[in-house]
Tab-separated table of C-alpha atoms in Angstrom:
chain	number	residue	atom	x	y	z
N	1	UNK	CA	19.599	-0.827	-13.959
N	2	UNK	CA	17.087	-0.289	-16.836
N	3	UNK	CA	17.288	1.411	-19.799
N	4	UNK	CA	16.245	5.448	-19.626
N	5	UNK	CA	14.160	4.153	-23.026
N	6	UNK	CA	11.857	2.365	-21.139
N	7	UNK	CA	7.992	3.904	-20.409
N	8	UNK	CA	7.426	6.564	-18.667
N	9	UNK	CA	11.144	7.854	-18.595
N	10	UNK	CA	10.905	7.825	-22.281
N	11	UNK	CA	7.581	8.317	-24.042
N	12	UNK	CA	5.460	9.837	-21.431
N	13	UNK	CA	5.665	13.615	-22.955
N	14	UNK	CA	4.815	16.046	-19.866
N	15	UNK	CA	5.614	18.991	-21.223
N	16	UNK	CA	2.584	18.404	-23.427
N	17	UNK	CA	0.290	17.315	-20.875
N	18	UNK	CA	0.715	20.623	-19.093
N	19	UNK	CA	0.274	22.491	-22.549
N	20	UNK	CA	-2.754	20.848	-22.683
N	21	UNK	CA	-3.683	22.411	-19.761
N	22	UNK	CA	-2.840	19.064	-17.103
N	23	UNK	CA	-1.819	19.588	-14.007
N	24	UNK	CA	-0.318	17.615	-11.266
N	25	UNK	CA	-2.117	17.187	-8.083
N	26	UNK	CA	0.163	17.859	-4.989
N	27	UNK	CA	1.352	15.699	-2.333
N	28	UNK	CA	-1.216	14.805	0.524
N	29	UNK	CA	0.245	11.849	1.648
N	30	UNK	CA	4.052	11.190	2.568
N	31	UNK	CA	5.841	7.865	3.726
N	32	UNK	CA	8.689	8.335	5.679
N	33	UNK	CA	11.599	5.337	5.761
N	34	UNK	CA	11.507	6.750	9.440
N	35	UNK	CA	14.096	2.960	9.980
N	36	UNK	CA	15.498	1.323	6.805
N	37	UNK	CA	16.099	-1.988	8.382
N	38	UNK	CA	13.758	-4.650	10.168
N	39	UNK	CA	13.851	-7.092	12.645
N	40	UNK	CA	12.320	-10.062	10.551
N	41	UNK	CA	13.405	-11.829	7.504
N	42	UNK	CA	10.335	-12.527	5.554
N	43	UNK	CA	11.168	-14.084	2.110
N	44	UNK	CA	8.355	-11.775	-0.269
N	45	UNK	CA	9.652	-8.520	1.748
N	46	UNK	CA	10.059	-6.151	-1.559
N	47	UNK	CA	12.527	-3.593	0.040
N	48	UNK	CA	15.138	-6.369	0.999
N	49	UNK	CA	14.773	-9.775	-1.277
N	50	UNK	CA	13.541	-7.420	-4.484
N	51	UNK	CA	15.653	-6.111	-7.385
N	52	UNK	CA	16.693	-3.267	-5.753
N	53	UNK	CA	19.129	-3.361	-3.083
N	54	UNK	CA	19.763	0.457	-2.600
N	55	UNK	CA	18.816	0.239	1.429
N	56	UNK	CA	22.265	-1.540	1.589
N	57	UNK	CA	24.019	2.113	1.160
N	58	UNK	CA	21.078	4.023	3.518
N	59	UNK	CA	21.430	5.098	6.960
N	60	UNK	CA	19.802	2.433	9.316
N	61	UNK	CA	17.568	4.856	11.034
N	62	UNK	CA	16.563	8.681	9.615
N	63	UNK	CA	18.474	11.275	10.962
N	64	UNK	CA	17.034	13.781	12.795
N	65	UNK	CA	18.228	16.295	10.747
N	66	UNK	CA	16.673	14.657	7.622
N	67	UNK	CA	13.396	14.432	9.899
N	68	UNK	CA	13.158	18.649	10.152
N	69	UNK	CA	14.139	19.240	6.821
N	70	UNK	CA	11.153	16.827	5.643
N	71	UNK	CA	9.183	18.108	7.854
N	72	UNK	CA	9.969	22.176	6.763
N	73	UNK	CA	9.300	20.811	3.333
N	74	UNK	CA	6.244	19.463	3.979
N	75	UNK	CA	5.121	22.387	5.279
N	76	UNK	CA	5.993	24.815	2.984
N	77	UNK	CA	4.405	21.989	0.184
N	78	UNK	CA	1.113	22.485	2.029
N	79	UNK	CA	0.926	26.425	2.462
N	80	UNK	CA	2.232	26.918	-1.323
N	81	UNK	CA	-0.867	24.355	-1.692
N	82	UNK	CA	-3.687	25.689	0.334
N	83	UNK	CA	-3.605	22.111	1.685
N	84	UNK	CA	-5.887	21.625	4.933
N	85	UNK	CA	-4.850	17.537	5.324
N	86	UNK	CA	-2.212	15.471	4.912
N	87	UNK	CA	-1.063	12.061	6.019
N	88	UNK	CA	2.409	11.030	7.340
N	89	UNK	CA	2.356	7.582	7.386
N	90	UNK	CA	5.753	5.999	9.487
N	91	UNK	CA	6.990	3.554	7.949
N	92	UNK	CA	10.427	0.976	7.182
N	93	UNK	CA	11.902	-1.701	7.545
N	94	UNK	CA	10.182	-1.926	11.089
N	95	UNK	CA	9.614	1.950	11.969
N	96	UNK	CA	9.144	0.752	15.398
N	97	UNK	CA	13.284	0.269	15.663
N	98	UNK	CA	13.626	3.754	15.918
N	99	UNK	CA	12.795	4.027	19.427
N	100	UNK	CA	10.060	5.653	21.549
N	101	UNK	CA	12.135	9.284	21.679
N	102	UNK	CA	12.582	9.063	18.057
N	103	UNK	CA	9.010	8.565	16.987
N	104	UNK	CA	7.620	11.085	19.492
N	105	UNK	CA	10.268	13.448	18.055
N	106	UNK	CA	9.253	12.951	14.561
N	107	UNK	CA	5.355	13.406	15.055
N	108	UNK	CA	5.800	16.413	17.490
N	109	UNK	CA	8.271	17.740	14.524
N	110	UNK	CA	5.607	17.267	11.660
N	111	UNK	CA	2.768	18.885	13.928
N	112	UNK	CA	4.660	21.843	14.925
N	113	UNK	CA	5.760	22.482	11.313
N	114	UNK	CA	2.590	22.596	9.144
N	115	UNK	CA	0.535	25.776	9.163
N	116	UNK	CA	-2.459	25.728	11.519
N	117	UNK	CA	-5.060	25.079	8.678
N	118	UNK	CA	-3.238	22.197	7.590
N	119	UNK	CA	-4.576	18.831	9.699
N	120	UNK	CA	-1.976	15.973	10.355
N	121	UNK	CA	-3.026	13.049	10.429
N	122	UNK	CA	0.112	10.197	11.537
N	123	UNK	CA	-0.071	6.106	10.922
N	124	UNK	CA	2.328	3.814	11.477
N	125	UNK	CA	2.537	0.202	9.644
N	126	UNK	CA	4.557	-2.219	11.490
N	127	UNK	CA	5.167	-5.950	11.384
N	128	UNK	CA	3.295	-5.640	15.364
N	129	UNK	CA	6.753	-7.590	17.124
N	130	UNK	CA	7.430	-4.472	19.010
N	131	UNK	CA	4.152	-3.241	20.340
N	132	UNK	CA	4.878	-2.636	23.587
N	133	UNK	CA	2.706	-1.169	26.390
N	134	UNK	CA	5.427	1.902	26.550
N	135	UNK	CA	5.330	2.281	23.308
N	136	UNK	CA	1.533	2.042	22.509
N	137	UNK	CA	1.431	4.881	25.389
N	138	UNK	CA	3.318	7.159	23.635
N	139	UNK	CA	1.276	6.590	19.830
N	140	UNK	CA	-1.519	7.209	22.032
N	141	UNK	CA	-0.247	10.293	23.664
N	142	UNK	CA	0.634	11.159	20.222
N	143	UNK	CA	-2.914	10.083	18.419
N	144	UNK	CA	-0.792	7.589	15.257
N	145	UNK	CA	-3.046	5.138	14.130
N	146	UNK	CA	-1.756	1.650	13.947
N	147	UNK	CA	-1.648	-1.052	10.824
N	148	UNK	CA	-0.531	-4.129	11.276
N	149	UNK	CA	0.700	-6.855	8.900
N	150	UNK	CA	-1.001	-10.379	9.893
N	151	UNK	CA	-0.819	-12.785	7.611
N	152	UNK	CA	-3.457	-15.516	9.127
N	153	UNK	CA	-3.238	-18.031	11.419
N	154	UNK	CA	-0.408	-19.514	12.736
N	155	UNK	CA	0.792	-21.880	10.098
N	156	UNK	CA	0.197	-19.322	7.188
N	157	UNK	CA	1.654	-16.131	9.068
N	158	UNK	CA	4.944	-18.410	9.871
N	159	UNK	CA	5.457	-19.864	6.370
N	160	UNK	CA	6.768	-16.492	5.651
N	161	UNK	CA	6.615	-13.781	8.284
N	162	UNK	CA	9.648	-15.107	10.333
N	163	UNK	CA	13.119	-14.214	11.617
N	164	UNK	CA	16.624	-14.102	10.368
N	165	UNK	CA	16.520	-17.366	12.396
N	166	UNK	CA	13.849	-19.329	11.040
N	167	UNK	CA	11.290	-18.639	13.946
N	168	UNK	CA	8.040	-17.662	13.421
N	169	UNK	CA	6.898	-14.193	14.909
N	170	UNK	CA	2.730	-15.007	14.931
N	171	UNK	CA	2.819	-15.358	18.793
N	172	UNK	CA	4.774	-11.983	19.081
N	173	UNK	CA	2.288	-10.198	16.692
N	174	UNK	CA	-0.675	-11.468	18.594
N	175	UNK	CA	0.785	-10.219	21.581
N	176	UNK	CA	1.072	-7.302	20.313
N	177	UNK	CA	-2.255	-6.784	18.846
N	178	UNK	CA	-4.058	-8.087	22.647
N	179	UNK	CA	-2.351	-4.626	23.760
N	180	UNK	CA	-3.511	-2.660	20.570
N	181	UNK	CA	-7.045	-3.907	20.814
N	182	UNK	CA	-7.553	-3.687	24.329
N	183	UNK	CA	-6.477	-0.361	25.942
N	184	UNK	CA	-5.761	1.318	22.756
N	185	UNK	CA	-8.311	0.160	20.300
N	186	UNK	CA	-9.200	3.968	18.829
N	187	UNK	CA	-5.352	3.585	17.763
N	188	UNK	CA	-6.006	0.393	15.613
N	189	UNK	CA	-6.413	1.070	11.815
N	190	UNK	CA	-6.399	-2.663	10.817
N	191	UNK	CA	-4.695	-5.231	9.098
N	192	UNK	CA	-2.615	-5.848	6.459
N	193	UNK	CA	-2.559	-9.527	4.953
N	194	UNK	CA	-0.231	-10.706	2.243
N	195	UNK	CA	-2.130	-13.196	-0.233
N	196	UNK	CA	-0.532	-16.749	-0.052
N	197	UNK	CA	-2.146	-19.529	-2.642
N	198	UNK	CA	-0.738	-22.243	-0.157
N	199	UNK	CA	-2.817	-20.702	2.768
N	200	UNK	CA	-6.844	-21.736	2.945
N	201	UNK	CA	-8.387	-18.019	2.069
N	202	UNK	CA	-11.742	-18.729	4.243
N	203	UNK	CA	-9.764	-20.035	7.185
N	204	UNK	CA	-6.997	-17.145	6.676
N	205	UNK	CA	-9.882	-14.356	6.463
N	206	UNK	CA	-11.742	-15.958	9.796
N	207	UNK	CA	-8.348	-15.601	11.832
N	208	UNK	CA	-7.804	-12.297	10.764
N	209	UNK	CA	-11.075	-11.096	12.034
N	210	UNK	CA	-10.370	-12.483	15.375
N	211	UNK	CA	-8.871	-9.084	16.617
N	212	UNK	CA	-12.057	-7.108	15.304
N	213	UNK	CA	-9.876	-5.019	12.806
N	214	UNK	CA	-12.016	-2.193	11.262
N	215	UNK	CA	-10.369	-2.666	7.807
N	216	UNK	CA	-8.262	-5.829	6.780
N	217	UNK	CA	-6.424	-5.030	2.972
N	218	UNK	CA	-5.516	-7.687	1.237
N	219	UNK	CA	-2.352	-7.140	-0.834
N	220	UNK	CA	-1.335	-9.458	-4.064
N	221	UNK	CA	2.044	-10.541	-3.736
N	222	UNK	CA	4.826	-8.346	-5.567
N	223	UNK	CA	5.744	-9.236	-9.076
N	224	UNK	CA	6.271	-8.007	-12.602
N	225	UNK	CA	6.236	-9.557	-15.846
N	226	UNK	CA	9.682	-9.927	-15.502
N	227	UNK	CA	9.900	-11.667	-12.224
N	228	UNK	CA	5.898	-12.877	-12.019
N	229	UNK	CA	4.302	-13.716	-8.559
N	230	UNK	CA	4.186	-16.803	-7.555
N	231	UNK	CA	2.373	-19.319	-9.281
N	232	UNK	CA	0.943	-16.736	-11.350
N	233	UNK	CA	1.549	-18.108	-15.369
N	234	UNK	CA	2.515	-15.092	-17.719
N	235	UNK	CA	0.795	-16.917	-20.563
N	236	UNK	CA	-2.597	-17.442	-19.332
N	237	UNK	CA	-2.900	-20.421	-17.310
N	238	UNK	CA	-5.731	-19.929	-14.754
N	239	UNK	CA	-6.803	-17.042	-12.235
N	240	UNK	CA	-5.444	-18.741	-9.047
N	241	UNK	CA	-5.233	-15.216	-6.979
N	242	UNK	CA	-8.677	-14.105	-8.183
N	243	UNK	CA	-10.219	-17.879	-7.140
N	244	UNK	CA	-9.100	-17.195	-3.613
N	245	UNK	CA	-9.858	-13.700	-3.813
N	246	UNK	CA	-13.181	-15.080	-4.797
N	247	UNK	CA	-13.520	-17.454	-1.475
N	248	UNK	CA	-13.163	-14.614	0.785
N	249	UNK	CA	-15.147	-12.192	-0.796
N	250	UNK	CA	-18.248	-14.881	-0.714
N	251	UNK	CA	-17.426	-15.252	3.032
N	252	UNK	CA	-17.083	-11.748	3.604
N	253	UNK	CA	-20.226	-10.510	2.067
N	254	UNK	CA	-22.584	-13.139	2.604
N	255	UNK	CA	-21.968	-12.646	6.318
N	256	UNK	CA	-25.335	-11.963	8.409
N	257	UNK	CA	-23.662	-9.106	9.738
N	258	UNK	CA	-20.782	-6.764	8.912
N	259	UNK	CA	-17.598	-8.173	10.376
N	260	UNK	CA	-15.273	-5.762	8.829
N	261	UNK	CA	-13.926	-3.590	5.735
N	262	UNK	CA	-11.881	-5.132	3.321
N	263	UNK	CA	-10.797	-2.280	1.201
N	264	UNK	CA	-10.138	-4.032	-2.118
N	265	UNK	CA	-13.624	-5.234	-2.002
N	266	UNK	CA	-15.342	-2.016	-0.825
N	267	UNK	CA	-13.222	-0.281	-3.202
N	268	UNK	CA	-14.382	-2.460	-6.253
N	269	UNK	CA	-18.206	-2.494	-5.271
N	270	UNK	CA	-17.458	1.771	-4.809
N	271	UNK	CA	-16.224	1.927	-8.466
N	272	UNK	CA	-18.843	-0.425	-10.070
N	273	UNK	CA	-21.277	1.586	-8.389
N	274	UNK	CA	-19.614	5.099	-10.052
N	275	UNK	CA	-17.814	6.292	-7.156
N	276	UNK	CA	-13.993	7.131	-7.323
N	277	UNK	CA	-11.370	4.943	-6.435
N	278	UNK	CA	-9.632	5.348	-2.425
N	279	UNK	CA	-6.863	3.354	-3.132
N	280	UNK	CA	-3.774	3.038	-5.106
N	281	UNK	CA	-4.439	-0.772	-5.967
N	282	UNK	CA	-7.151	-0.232	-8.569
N	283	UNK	CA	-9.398	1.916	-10.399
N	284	UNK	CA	-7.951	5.535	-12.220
N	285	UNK	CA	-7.715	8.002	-9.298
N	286	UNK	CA	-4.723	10.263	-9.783
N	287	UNK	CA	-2.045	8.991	-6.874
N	288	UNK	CA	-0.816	11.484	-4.718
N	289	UNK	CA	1.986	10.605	-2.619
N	290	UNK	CA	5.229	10.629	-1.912
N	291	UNK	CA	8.244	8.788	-0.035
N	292	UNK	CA	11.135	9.514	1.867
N	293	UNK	CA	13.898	7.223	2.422
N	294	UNK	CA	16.376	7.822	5.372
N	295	UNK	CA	19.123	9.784	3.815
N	296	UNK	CA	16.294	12.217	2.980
N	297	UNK	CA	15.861	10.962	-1.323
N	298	UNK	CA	12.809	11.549	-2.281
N	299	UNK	CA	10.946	8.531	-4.096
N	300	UNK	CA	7.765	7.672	-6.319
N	301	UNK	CA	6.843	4.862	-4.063
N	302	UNK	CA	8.996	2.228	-2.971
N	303	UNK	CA	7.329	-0.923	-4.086
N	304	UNK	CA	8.654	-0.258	-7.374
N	305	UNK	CA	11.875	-1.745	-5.740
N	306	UNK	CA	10.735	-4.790	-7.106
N	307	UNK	CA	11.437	-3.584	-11.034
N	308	UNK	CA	14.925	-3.053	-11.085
N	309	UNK	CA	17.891	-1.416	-9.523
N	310	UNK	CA	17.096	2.321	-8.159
N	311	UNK	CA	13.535	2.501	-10.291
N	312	UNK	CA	11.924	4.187	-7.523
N	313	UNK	CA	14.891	6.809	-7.694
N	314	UNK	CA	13.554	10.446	-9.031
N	315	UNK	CA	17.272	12.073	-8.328
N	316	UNK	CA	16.008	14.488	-5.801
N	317	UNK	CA	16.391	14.969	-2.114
N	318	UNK	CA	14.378	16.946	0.715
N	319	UNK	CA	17.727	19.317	1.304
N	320	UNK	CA	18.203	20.294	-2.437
N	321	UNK	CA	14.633	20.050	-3.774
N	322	UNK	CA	11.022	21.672	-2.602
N	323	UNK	CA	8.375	18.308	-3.450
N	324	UNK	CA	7.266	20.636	-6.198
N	325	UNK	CA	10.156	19.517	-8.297
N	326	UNK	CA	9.034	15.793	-7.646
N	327	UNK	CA	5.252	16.572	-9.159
N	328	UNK	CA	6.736	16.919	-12.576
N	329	UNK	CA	8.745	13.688	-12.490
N	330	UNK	CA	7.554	11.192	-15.013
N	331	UNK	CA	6.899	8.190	-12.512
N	332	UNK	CA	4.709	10.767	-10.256
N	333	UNK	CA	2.867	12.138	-13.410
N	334	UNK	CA	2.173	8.193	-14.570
N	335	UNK	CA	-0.019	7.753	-11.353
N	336	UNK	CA	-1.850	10.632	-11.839
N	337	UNK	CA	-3.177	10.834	-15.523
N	338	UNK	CA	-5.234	7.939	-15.207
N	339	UNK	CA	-6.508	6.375	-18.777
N	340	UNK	CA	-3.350	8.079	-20.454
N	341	UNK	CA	-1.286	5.926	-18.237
N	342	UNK	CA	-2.870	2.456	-18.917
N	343	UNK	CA	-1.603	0.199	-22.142
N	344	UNK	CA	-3.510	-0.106	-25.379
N	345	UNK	CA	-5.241	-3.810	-25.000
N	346	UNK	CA	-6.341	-1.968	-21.003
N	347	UNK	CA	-7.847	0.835	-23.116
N	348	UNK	CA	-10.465	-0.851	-24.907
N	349	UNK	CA	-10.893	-3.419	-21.602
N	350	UNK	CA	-14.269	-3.685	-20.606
N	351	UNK	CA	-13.415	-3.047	-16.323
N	352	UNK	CA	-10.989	-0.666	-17.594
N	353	UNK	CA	-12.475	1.730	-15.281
N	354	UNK	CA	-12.434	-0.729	-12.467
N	355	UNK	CA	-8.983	-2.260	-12.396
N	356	UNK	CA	-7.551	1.170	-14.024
N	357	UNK	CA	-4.434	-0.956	-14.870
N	358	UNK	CA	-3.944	-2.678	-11.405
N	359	UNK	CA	-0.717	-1.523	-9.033
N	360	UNK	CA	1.335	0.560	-11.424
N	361	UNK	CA	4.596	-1.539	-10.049
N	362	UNK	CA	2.752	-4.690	-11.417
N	363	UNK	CA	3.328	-3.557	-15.008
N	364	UNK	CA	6.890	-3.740	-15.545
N	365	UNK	CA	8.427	-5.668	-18.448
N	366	UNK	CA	11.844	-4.915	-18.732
N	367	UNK	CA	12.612	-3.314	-21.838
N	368	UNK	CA	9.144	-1.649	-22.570
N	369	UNK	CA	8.853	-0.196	-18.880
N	370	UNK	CA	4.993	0.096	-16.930
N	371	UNK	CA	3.193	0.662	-20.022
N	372	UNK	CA	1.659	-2.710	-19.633
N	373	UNK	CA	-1.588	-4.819	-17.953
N	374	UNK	CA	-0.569	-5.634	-14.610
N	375	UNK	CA	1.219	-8.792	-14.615
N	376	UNK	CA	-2.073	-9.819	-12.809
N	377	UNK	CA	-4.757	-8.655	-15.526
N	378	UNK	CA	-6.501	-12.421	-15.416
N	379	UNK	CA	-6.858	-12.368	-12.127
N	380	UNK	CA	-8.547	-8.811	-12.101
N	381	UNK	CA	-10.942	-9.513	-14.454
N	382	UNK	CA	-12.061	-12.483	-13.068
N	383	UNK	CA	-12.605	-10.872	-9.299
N	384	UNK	CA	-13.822	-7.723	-10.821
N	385	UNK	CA	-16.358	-9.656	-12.860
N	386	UNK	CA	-17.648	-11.727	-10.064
N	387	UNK	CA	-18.332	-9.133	-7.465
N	388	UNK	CA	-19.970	-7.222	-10.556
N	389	UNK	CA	-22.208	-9.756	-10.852
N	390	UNK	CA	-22.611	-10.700	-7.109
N	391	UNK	CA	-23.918	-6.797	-6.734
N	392	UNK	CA	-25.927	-6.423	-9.383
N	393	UNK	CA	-27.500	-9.593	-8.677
N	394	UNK	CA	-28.661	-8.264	-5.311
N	395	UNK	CA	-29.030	-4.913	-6.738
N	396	UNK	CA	-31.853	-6.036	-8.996
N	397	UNK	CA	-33.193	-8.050	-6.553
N	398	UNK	CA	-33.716	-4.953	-4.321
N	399	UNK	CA	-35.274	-3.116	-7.127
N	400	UNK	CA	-38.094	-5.491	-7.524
N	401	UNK	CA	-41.712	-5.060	-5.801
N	402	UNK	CA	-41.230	-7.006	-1.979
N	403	UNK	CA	-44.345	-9.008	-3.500
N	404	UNK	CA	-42.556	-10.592	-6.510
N	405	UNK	CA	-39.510	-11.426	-4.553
């Protein structure tokens, strides 16, 4: 367990922030633990090989009372709100354990409860083992988008993604995509792909794209300066992540034709071009969501898991507690305040706008807390920097008369 001295538990002064007239933005976006265990084993998974082990002492699946009592709380979040959308995303473990009855129960729950104003939109992540016919009939019935985590080809999905048994579970997940992408393909929300050094990036983004995915993200793997990623030095030592970061953005742009979103791309190019940031992974957007784990705790977002013992923990459940009490936490108020949030050397960075600090749970140094760079600053700068210069390269050459090109 860490120290209550460490940043944002200790030094982040809310009470001021709201005196100078601050305010917290509410929830619009809620992950539900809807299963707390999973049916593979792979060895980067941040809620079981991470610091935290709390999902040890959960209930396997969410009961159903803790389903209506999110779901009533929710609801009264959104009409104390004025809210007119939110997104409950379904997630684990592997929310697809739950069963057919379970997840039909749970998205008929959430759409009954919220006022009529109040849109619902429901995704699901999964790991894609259990995508069924039956079970893509009812998401469908249902209208829940559908992510899936893919990993590449063969040999780079299966160095990691496997089961408690050693077997690899790409030829499960492809099966399960086929059925996504052919009879349900308005379901299918994308892909999500874990970044592996020891995987080629060109040939990992080419099978990706196979399916057709309208969005693949592209997440860095989970670390801290405490525990760093792998093969990613603490004292300088290279940008390895960025240089195959680097490899598929090249491919990806330079395509003839547009073969899909990558959102850490699109988001980049969106904030060098002045737009605001979409996405939790970069820029200074204020963050907006919350999580529920399957006794019904209430959570700042769970990848913090990787930190330390119970640091996504905010003490508050969905029986005792409206999600009011949550905005005022000082975890939830870190993700939303932007530049106040981001350490002195980010302040004076010159992409501080851009990488706005990188994934808040990539700045933990035990003993000074998330008041840091992210553990993967190099790394940022360098992609940041490229696709800077990649866009305003073409950018200017746009600008000039067709005659002098």
């Amino acid at each position: 367990m860490a120290e209550s001295g460490e940043w944002p538990s200790n030094g982040l002064d809310v009470a001021a922030l709201m005196a100078g007239g601050w305010r917290p933005l509410p929830f619009s976006e809620l992950v539900l633990k809807i299963h707390g265990r999973c049916n593979l084993a792979c060895d980067y998974c941040y809620v079981y090989e991470s610091a935290d082990r709390s999902w040890r002492d959960r209930p396997r699946s969410m009961p159903p009372q803790v389903v209506a009592a999110t779901a009533a709380r929710l609801a009264e979040h959104a009409r104390d709100h004025d809210l007119t959308k939110v997104t409950v995303v379904l997630h684990g473990g592997e929310p697809l354990l739950a069963g057919k009855a379970n997840l039909a129960a749970a998205v008929g729950r959430f759409r009954a409860a919220l006022p009529p104003i109040c849109k619902v939109e429901v995704c699901l992540q999964t790991n894609g083992v259990l995508l069924t016919d039956e079970m893509l009939a009812i998401f469908d019935e249902h209208e829940v988008g559908i992510s899936v985590s893919l990993d590449g080809d063969r040999a780079g999905h299966d160095r990691h993604r496997i089961h408690a048994n050693g077997r690899g579970s790409h030829s499960e997940v492809i099966r399960g995509l086929a059925r996504l992408t052919n009879s349900y393909r308005r379901l299918y929300h994308g892909l999500l792909c874990t970044v592996d050094l020891d995987n080629d990036p060109v040939r990992t983004y080419e099978a990706l794209i196979e399916t057709r995915p309208p969005r693949i993200d592209f997440l860095l793997p989970h670390g801290t300066w405490t525990t760093p990623p792998p093969r990613r030095p603490t004292e300088g030592g290279g940008t390895p992540y960025a240089e195959w970061l680097i490899a598929v953005f090249d491919r990806w742009y330079h395509a003839p034709r547009r073969e899909t979103g990558v959102r850490l791309f699109e988001e980049i190019i969106n904030l060098l071009l002045g737009g605001q940031s979409r996405s939790e992974n970069i820029g200074l957007s204020p963050v907006a969501m919350l999580v529920v784990d399957t006794d019904g705790t209430l959570q700042q977002v769970d990848t913090l898991k990787t930190s330390y013992q119970g640091a996504p923990d905010t003490g508050l459940n969905v029986f005792d507690h409206r999600f009011d009490d949550a905005m005022l936490h000082p975890g939830v108020v870190a993700r939303q305040i932007g530049l106040a949030a981001l350490a002195p050397m980010c302040k004076t960075c010159a992409v501080r706008d851009i990488c706005g600090g990188g994934l808040y749970a990539h700045r933990y140094r035990e003993g000074h807390g998330y008041l840091n760079p992210s553990v993967y600053c190099p790394d940022l700068m360098r992609l940041i920097s490229h696709i800077g210069r990649t866009v305003q390269h073409d950018l200017a050459l746009a600008a000039q008369p067709a005659q002098s090109r």
